[in-house]
Amino acid sequence: METINVILDSEYKHYRLTKFSKITEKHDSIIMTRKIKYLFPSYNIKYKKIEDIDNIKNWIFPLELAFLEGITNIKDFMSLLPNVVLKQFLDKKGTLLFIIRDNILDTDIQLIQESIPKDSYMLKHVLFLSTHKDQGNFKHWTTFPHHVDSFSVDNRSITINSNSSCEFVGNYDKRYFCCFLQNYADGPERKYLLSFLEKYKLLDKGFVSAKNYAKDFYNPKRKGGYFFSSYSSVFNDLDIGSTLNNSFLNIIPEGSFTHRTSQYVTEKVLRSFIYKKPFILINRQYDLKYIQSMGYKTFSPIINESYDRIYDHASRLVAIQKEIKRLLDKPFSEFKKDMEQLEDICNYNYDTYLNNKNKLEKYLYDRITKNY
């Protein structure tokens, strides 16, 4: 089995929060080792100390980044490296792997790409894993173990243990849908969705998570048009894997609902591929079209996906809610048959996801081990 040498940086802990300035947050290296192992399941991983980098021929240095607004030049990324890593890399040794946690504007990606010298060592050995489809040095990858088989609350996303406070759904009958709305307050469209599910008595047809049972739902006399009080009909948190397995449809509240300047695919969608579930996306315009451009299939005509083409945000949200209600108002047996008709598409998406994962693993290994 081929070996990959991974440089561990005990000082910087492989995680930076950046916003025009260098801010360092300690982040246990065990988190990064789990992510690297998930990226390279077919290879033998050897973790090396940064102090030994001079004696290692082929290595990869991973660095996870967030808050990259306004950082548009490869030099800005180089400035975040430990000096010893930067020195070795400028001597044409090793590979840098920047794991981007957040969406980046398409225009910023283009500027970053253009700032990398053509026909250079850097062009072959600087790699970005991001929520965007493959383009240049950017490779689409956003799914790690804690995104797909654990809890939705960040501070419980690394391990599952008996002391974790989370409702499992194995003792419930299978339901129409699930919706991980843990962070329901992150955008008004999420509050509208939660309020909509309550208004039309759809909550008990699904498994819906909402932090603190949505008891903190802000309601200044219905200002904004949303309201919620059905605290006993939602879950404080849900185990992702068992919930998806016990549901027929995944209703996905994607981020940046009103965003227009770039599109991306996050772990929320990839979960559905991994667990072979059809989904309805609370999405930006043309997100479904974007997903299709990555080689996946969506679920028309069983699910009416015309909402994907609607420009106006409010009108798009109304159309999505109407389609949710149309599907969930069906008798359970009829709804189940509809979802079963989508099994071939779900299997296709699962195979496509695995194929993409395998191709990325081989691509990264090639970049690490070959001194172009």
GROMACS .gro file of C-alpha atoms in nm:
model
  372
    1MET     CA    1   0.000   0.000   0.000
    2GLU     CA    2   0.138   0.339  -0.104
    3THR     CA    3   0.225   0.586   0.170
    4ILE     CA    4   0.132   0.952   0.212
    5ASN     CA    5   0.342   1.166   0.446
    6VAL     CA    6   0.137   1.430   0.628
    7ILE     CA    7   0.314   1.710   0.812
    8LEU     CA    8   0.153   1.791   1.147
    9ASP     CA    9   0.209   2.138   1.287
   10SER     CA   10   0.184   2.126   1.665
   11GLU     CA   11   0.204   2.506   1.695
   12TYR     CA   12  -0.065   2.615   1.452
   13LYS     CA   13  -0.290   2.309   1.482
   14HIS     CA   14  -0.383   2.325   1.113
   15TYR     CA   15  -0.657   2.581   1.150
   16ARG     CA   16  -0.667   2.953   1.076
   17LEU     CA   17  -0.936   3.211   1.110
   18THR     CA   18  -0.843   3.488   0.871
   19LYS     CA   19  -0.995   3.825   0.801
   20PHE     CA   20  -0.720   4.044   0.657
   21SER     CA   21  -0.518   3.959   0.964
   22LYS     CA   22  -0.361   3.640   1.088
   23ILE     CA   23  -0.568   3.502   1.375
   24THR     CA   24  -0.472   3.166   1.516
   25GLU     CA   25  -0.708   2.929   1.692
   26LYS     CA   26  -0.584   2.609   1.848
   27HIS     CA   27  -0.750   2.311   1.688
   28ASP     CA   28  -0.668   1.958   1.801
   29SER     CA   29  -0.463   1.775   1.537
   30ILE     CA   30  -0.676   1.464   1.582
   31ILE     CA   31  -0.954   1.642   1.391
   32MET     CA   32  -0.724   1.695   1.095
   33THR     CA   33  -0.595   1.338   1.106
   34ARG     CA   34  -0.951   1.208   1.080
   35LYS     CA   35  -1.016   1.429   0.780
   36ILE     CA   36  -0.696   1.320   0.605
   37LYS     CA   37  -0.777   0.955   0.669
   38TYR     CA   38  -1.124   1.007   0.522
   39LEU     CA   39  -0.972   1.169   0.212
   40PHE     CA   40  -0.722   0.885   0.160
   41PRO     CA   41  -0.886   0.556   0.260
   42SER     CA   42  -0.681   0.358   0.007
   43TYR     CA   43  -0.339   0.473   0.127
   44ASN     CA   44  -0.115   0.430   0.425
   45ILE     CA   45  -0.095   0.761   0.614
   46LYS     CA   46   0.220   0.851   0.806
   47TYR     CA   47   0.211   1.162   1.022
   48LYS     CA   48   0.538   1.349   1.053
   49LYS     CA   49   0.651   1.628   1.281
   50ILE     CA   50   0.712   1.964   1.122
   51GLU     CA   51   1.064   1.959   1.266
   52ASP     CA   52   1.148   1.660   1.043
   53ILE     CA   53   1.029   1.816   0.716
   54ASP     CA   54   1.386   1.850   0.580
   55ASN     CA   55   1.422   1.471   0.575
   56ILE     CA   56   1.092   1.391   0.401
   57LYS     CA   57   1.084   1.368   0.024
   58ASN     CA   58   0.712   1.386  -0.059
   59TRP     CA   59   0.475   1.541   0.190
   60ILE     CA   60   0.144   1.722   0.219
   61PHE     CA   61   0.071   2.005   0.459
   62PRO     CA   62  -0.303   2.056   0.528
   63LEU     CA   63  -0.440   2.388   0.650
   64GLU     CA   64  -0.807   2.460   0.718
   65LEU     CA   65  -0.928   2.816   0.658
   66ALA     CA   66  -1.237   3.025   0.725
   67PHE     CA   67  -1.345   3.387   0.673
   68LEU     CA   68  -1.158   3.448   0.348
   69GLU     CA   69  -1.347   3.757   0.233
   70GLY     CA   70  -1.112   3.980   0.038
   71ILE     CA   71  -0.825   3.732   0.027
   72THR     CA   72  -0.771   3.694  -0.346
   73ASN     CA   73  -0.400   3.635  -0.403
   74ILE     CA   74  -0.196   3.319  -0.357
   75LYS     CA   75   0.060   3.526  -0.166
   76ASP     CA   76  -0.200   3.578   0.108
   77PHE     CA   77  -0.229   3.202   0.150
   78MET     CA   78   0.147   3.158   0.153
   79SER     CA   79   0.170   3.412   0.436
   80LEU     CA   80  -0.037   3.180   0.658
   81LEU     CA   81   0.218   2.899   0.643
   82PRO     CA   82   0.472   2.823   0.915
   83ASN     CA   83   0.811   2.953   0.800
   84VAL     CA   84   0.971   2.611   0.777
   85VAL     CA   85   0.691   2.483   0.552
   86LEU     CA   86   0.703   2.793   0.333
   87LYS     CA   87   1.081   2.762   0.292
   88GLN     CA   88   1.060   2.399   0.185
   89PHE     CA   89   0.775   2.467  -0.052
   90LEU     CA   90   0.957   2.755  -0.222
   91ASP     CA   91   1.243   2.508  -0.270
   92LYS     CA   92   0.994   2.299  -0.471
   93LYS     CA   93   0.926   2.038  -0.207
   94GLY     CA   94   0.591   1.914  -0.083
   95THR     CA   95   0.226   1.991  -0.153
   96LEU     CA   96  -0.007   2.239   0.018
   97LEU     CA   97  -0.369   2.148   0.082
   98PHE     CA   98  -0.594   2.439   0.179
   99ILE     CA   99  -0.932   2.321   0.308
  100ILE     CA  100  -1.179   2.607   0.263
  101ARG     CA  101  -1.467   2.597   0.508
  102ASP     CA  102  -1.682   2.872   0.356
  103ASN     CA  103  -1.815   2.978   0.020
  104ILE     CA  104  -1.590   3.206  -0.185
  105LEU     CA  105  -1.715   3.441  -0.453
  106ASP     CA  106  -1.662   3.320  -0.809
  107THR     CA  107  -1.475   3.642  -0.883
  108ASP     CA  108  -1.240   3.580  -0.588
  109ILE     CA  109  -1.171   3.224  -0.704
  110GLN     CA  110  -1.079   3.359  -1.045
  111LEU     CA  111  -0.843   3.614  -0.891
  112ILE     CA  112  -0.679   3.350  -0.672
  113GLN     CA  113  -0.638   3.121  -0.971
  114GLU     CA  114  -0.490   3.398  -1.186
  115SER     CA  115  -0.241   3.488  -0.912
  116ILE     CA  116  -0.078   3.144  -0.931
  117PRO     CA  117   0.218   3.164  -1.172
  118LYS     CA  118   0.164   2.962  -1.490
  119ASP     CA  119   0.392   2.666  -1.563
  120SER     CA  120   0.515   2.679  -1.204
  121TYR     CA  121   0.571   2.420  -0.932
  122MET     CA  122   0.303   2.603  -0.735
  123LEU     CA  123   0.043   2.544  -1.007
  124LYS     CA  124   0.080   2.168  -0.960
  125HIS     CA  125   0.128   2.155  -0.585
  126VAL     CA  126  -0.117   2.405  -0.434
  127LEU     CA  127  -0.462   2.254  -0.396
  128PHE     CA  128  -0.786   2.393  -0.257
  129LEU     CA  129  -1.068   2.173  -0.130
  130SER     CA  130  -1.386   2.378  -0.139
  131THR     CA  131  -1.763   2.375  -0.177
  132HIS     CA  132  -1.727   2.472  -0.544
  133LYS     CA  133  -1.712   2.241  -0.842
  134ASP     CA  134  -1.374   2.153  -0.990
  135GLN     CA  135  -1.207   2.451  -1.152
  136GLY     CA  136  -0.832   2.491  -1.180
  137ASN     CA  137  -0.663   2.431  -0.847
  138PHE     CA  138  -1.001   2.418  -0.670
  139LYS     CA  139  -1.144   2.070  -0.617
  140HIS     CA  140  -1.493   2.010  -0.487
  141TRP     CA  141  -1.491   1.842  -0.149
  142THR     CA  142  -1.686   1.935   0.160
  143THR     CA  143  -1.781   1.609   0.329
  144PHE     CA  144  -1.597   1.465   0.626
  145PRO     CA  145  -1.720   1.199   0.873
  146HIS     CA  146  -1.876   1.443   1.119
  147HIS     CA  147  -2.081   1.597   0.836
  148VAL     CA  148  -2.262   1.277   0.751
  149ASP     CA  149  -2.284   1.038   1.043
  150SER     CA  150  -2.293   1.245   1.359
  151PHE     CA  151  -2.487   1.523   1.530
  152SER     CA  152  -2.563   1.859   1.379
  153VAL     CA  153  -2.432   2.069   1.669
  154ASP     CA  154  -2.068   2.160   1.609
  155ASN     CA  155  -1.946   2.083   1.959
  156ARG     CA  156  -2.073   1.726   1.925
  157SER     CA  157  -1.957   1.673   1.571
  158ILE     CA  158  -1.637   1.485   1.641
  159THR     CA  159  -1.741   1.186   1.851
  160ILE     CA  160  -2.063   1.018   1.954
  161ASN     CA  161  -2.077   0.893   2.310
  162SER     CA  162  -2.333   0.796   2.572
  163ASN     CA  163  -2.319   1.139   2.735
  164SER     CA  164  -2.429   1.322   2.420
  165SER     CA  165  -2.776   1.476   2.441
  166CYS     CA  166  -2.941   1.384   2.112
  167GLU     CA  167  -3.268   1.224   2.013
  168PHE     CA  168  -3.230   0.914   1.802
  169VAL     CA  169  -3.523   0.817   1.582
  170GLY     CA  170  -3.490   0.439   1.567
  171ASN     CA  171  -3.789   0.390   1.796
  172TYR     CA  172  -4.019   0.590   1.567
  173ASP     CA  173  -4.202   0.468   1.260
  174LYS     CA  174  -4.056   0.583   0.932
  175ARG     CA  175  -4.179   0.931   0.842
  176TYR     CA  176  -4.234   1.130   0.525
  177PHE     CA  177  -3.934   1.357   0.566
  178CYS     CA  178  -3.654   1.494   0.776
  179CYS     CA  179  -3.523   1.849   0.799
  180PHE     CA  180  -3.207   1.945   0.987
  181LEU     CA  181  -3.309   2.295   1.092
  182GLN     CA  182  -3.089   2.302   1.399
  183ASN     CA  183  -2.970   2.652   1.321
  184TYR     CA  184  -3.314   2.776   1.219
  185ALA     CA  185  -3.232   3.134   1.318
  186ASP     CA  186  -2.951   3.169   1.062
  187GLY     CA  187  -3.180   3.313   0.796
  188PRO     CA  188  -3.540   3.436   0.765
  189GLU     CA  189  -3.618   3.172   0.501
  190ARG     CA  190  -3.544   2.905   0.764
  191LYS     CA  191  -3.782   3.066   1.008
  192TYR     CA  192  -4.045   3.089   0.737
  193LEU     CA  193  -3.994   2.719   0.667
  194LEU     CA  194  -4.034   2.622   1.032
  195SER     CA  195  -4.340   2.842   1.065
  196PHE     CA  196  -4.485   2.696   0.743
  197LEU     CA  197  -4.442   2.337   0.867
  198GLU     CA  198  -4.626   2.429   1.187
  199LYS     CA  199  -4.906   2.622   1.012
  200TYR     CA  200  -4.998   2.331   0.786
  201LYS     CA  201  -4.955   2.066   1.057
  202LEU     CA  202  -4.668   1.892   0.881
  203LEU     CA  203  -4.420   1.871   1.170
  204ASP     CA  204  -4.540   1.535   1.296
  205LYS     CA  205  -4.498   1.388   0.949
  206GLY     CA  206  -4.126   1.439   0.973
  207PHE     CA  207  -3.821   1.463   1.196
  208VAL     CA  208  -3.729   1.831   1.236
  209SER     CA  209  -3.441   1.950   1.451
  210ALA     CA  210  -3.438   2.300   1.599
  211LYS     CA  211  -3.198   2.419   1.865
  212ASN     CA  212  -3.359   2.428   2.211
  213TYR     CA  213  -3.681   2.304   2.048
  214ALA     CA  214  -3.711   2.648   1.882
  215LYS     CA  215  -3.815   2.800   2.215
  216ASP     CA  216  -3.599   3.101   2.131
  217PHE     CA  217  -3.793   3.167   1.812
  218TYR     CA  218  -3.821   3.546   1.791
  219ASN     CA  219  -4.180   3.662   1.744
  220PRO     CA  220  -4.239   4.035   1.784
  221LYS     CA  221  -4.614   4.014   1.726
  222ARG     CA  222  -4.567   3.811   1.407
  223LYS     CA  223  -4.345   4.075   1.253
  224GLY     CA  224  -4.193   3.927   0.940
  225GLY     CA  225  -4.485   3.691   0.889
  226TYR     CA  226  -4.352   3.391   1.078
  227PHE     CA  227  -4.451   3.237   1.408
  228PHE     CA  228  -4.372   2.917   1.595
  229SER     CA  229  -4.484   2.756   1.921
  230SER     CA  230  -4.497   2.378   1.855
  231TYR     CA  231  -4.197   2.305   2.071
  232SER     CA  232  -4.298   1.944   2.142
  233SER     CA  233  -4.316   1.860   1.770
  234VAL     CA  234  -3.949   1.923   1.696
  235PHE     CA  235  -3.627   1.770   1.825
  236ASN     CA  236  -3.349   1.955   2.001
  237ASP     CA  237  -3.097   1.767   1.789
  238LEU     CA  238  -3.102   1.460   1.566
  239ASP     CA  239  -2.848   1.199   1.478
  240ILE     CA  240  -2.793   1.254   1.107
  241GLY     CA  241  -2.744   0.896   0.991
  242SER     CA  242  -3.030   0.728   1.174
  243THR     CA  243  -3.267   1.016   1.091
  244LEU     CA  244  -3.199   0.997   0.717
  245ASN     CA  245  -3.238   0.619   0.726
  246ASN     CA  246  -3.578   0.656   0.889
  247SER     CA  247  -3.711   0.917   0.643
  248PHE     CA  248  -3.813   0.910   0.277
  249LEU     CA  249  -3.733   1.270   0.181
  250ASN     CA  250  -3.470   1.519   0.297
  251ILE     CA  251  -3.579   1.886   0.305
  252ILE     CA  252  -3.252   2.080   0.293
  253PRO     CA  253  -3.223   2.440   0.414
  254GLU     CA  254  -2.911   2.545   0.224
  255GLY     CA  255  -2.718   2.856   0.326
  256SER     CA  256  -2.705   3.199   0.161
  257PHE     CA  257  -3.058   3.178   0.022
  258THR     CA  258  -3.044   3.528  -0.131
  259HIS     CA  259  -2.689   3.493  -0.264
  260ARG     CA  260  -2.643   3.561  -0.637
  261THR     CA  261  -2.271   3.599  -0.701
  262SER     CA  262  -2.163   3.234  -0.678
  263GLN     CA  263  -2.300   2.883  -0.635
  264TYR     CA  264  -2.170   2.586  -0.443
  265VAL     CA  265  -2.267   2.244  -0.310
  266THR     CA  266  -2.222   2.173   0.061
  267GLU     CA  267  -2.234   1.867   0.283
  268LYS     CA  268  -2.610   1.914   0.325
  269VAL     CA  269  -2.668   1.791  -0.029
  270LEU     CA  270  -2.392   1.530  -0.023
  271ARG     CA  271  -2.557   1.363   0.276
  272SER     CA  272  -2.854   1.286   0.056
  273PHE     CA  273  -2.626   1.125  -0.202
  274ILE     CA  274  -2.451   0.916   0.064
  275TYR     CA  275  -2.777   0.801   0.226
  276LYS     CA  276  -2.957   0.764  -0.110
  277LYS     CA  277  -3.235   1.011  -0.034
  278PRO     CA  278  -3.431   1.239  -0.267
  279PHE     CA  279  -3.438   1.599  -0.153
  280ILE     CA  280  -3.605   1.935  -0.188
  281LEU     CA  281  -3.359   2.223  -0.162
  282ILE     CA  282  -3.431   2.559   0.000
  283ASN     CA  283  -3.194   2.707  -0.249
  284ARG     CA  284  -3.051   2.992  -0.446
  285GLN     CA  285  -3.174   3.024  -0.802
  286TYR     CA  286  -3.026   2.754  -1.029
  287ASP     CA  287  -2.869   2.550  -0.749
  288LEU     CA  288  -3.031   2.234  -0.885
  289LYS     CA  289  -2.899   2.317  -1.230
  290TYR     CA  290  -2.555   2.361  -1.075
  291ILE     CA  291  -2.579   2.023  -0.902
  292GLN     CA  292  -2.670   1.865  -1.234
  293SER     CA  293  -2.364   2.028  -1.394
  294MET     CA  294  -2.152   1.830  -1.146
  295GLY     CA  295  -2.287   1.504  -1.287
  296TYR     CA  296  -2.570   1.435  -1.043
  297LYS     CA  297  -2.939   1.392  -1.117
  298THR     CA  298  -3.234   1.556  -0.943
  299PHE     CA  299  -3.593   1.441  -0.906
  300SER     CA  300  -3.824   1.595  -1.164
  301PRO     CA  301  -4.103   1.521  -1.251
  302ILE     CA  302  -4.189   1.328  -0.931
  303ILE     CA  303  -4.081   1.643  -0.748
  304ASN     CA  304  -4.172   1.966  -0.923
  305GLU     CA  305  -3.839   2.147  -0.941
  306SER     CA  306  -3.953   2.451  -1.137
  307TYR     CA  307  -3.877   2.657  -0.824
  308ASP     CA  308  -3.509   2.635  -0.920
  309ARG     CA  309  -3.566   2.882  -1.205
  310ILE     CA  310  -3.746   3.150  -1.003
  311TYR     CA  311  -3.546   3.471  -0.969
  312ASP     CA  312  -3.740   3.645  -0.692
  313HIS     CA  313  -3.643   3.507  -0.351
  314ALA     CA  314  -3.987   3.534  -0.189
  315SER     CA  315  -4.160   3.376  -0.488
  316ARG     CA  316  -3.905   3.094  -0.496
  317LEU     CA  317  -3.958   3.020  -0.127
  318VAL     CA  318  -4.339   3.016  -0.173
  319ALA     CA  319  -4.302   2.774  -0.466
  320ILE     CA  320  -4.080   2.545  -0.260
  321GLN     CA  321  -4.328   2.544   0.027
  322LYS     CA  322  -4.619   2.470  -0.208
  323GLU     CA  323  -4.432   2.170  -0.346
  324ILE     CA  324  -4.351   2.045   0.004
  325LYS     CA  325  -4.718   2.070   0.100
  326ARG     CA  326  -4.832   1.899  -0.221
  327LEU     CA  327  -4.608   1.601  -0.153
  328LEU     CA  328  -4.673   1.574   0.220
  329ASP     CA  329  -5.050   1.603   0.181
  330LYS     CA  330  -5.056   1.275  -0.010
  331PRO     CA  331  -5.162   0.955   0.168
  332PHE     CA  332  -4.855   0.787   0.308
  333SER     CA  333  -4.881   0.485   0.076
  334GLU     CA  334  -4.899   0.709  -0.231
  335PHE     CA  335  -4.612   0.927  -0.111
  336LYS     CA  336  -4.402   0.618  -0.043
  337LYS     CA  337  -4.460   0.493  -0.399
  338ASP     CA  338  -4.351   0.830  -0.536
  339MET     CA  339  -4.027   0.817  -0.338
  340GLU     CA  340  -3.963   0.457  -0.440
  341GLN     CA  341  -3.975   0.568  -0.805
  342LEU     CA  342  -3.671   0.784  -0.730
  343GLU     CA  343  -3.456   0.496  -0.603
  344ASP     CA  344  -3.272   0.456  -0.934
  345ILE     CA  345  -3.175   0.824  -0.930
  346CYS     CA  346  -3.060   0.797  -0.568
  347ASN     CA  347  -2.847   0.493  -0.651
  348TYR     CA  348  -2.699   0.678  -0.948
  349ASN     CA  349  -2.611   0.978  -0.729
  350TYR     CA  350  -2.453   0.750  -0.468
  351ASP     CA  351  -2.236   0.584  -0.733
  352THR     CA  352  -2.144   0.923  -0.880
  353TYR     CA  353  -2.046   1.053  -0.537
  354LEU     CA  354  -1.822   0.751  -0.470
  355ASN     CA  355  -1.667   0.778  -0.815
  356ASN     CA  356  -1.591   1.148  -0.756
  357LYS     CA  357  -1.444   1.064  -0.416
  358ASN     CA  358  -1.217   0.797  -0.564
  359LYS     CA  359  -1.106   1.024  -0.849
  360LEU     CA  360  -1.019   1.301  -0.605
  361GLU     CA  361  -0.817   1.063  -0.388
  362LYS     CA  362  -0.611   0.948  -0.689
  363TYR     CA  363  -0.570   1.305  -0.813
  364LEU     CA  364  -0.442   1.428  -0.477
  365TYR     CA  365  -0.204   1.134  -0.441
  366ASP     CA  366  -0.064   1.205  -0.786
  367ARG     CA  367  -0.001   1.570  -0.697
  368ILE     CA  368   0.168   1.475  -0.368
  369THR     CA  369   0.402   1.207  -0.501
  370LYS     CA  370   0.508   1.348  -0.840
  371ASN     CA  371   0.761   1.627  -0.853
  372TYR     CA  372   0.637   1.805  -1.166
   0.00000   0.00000   0.00000
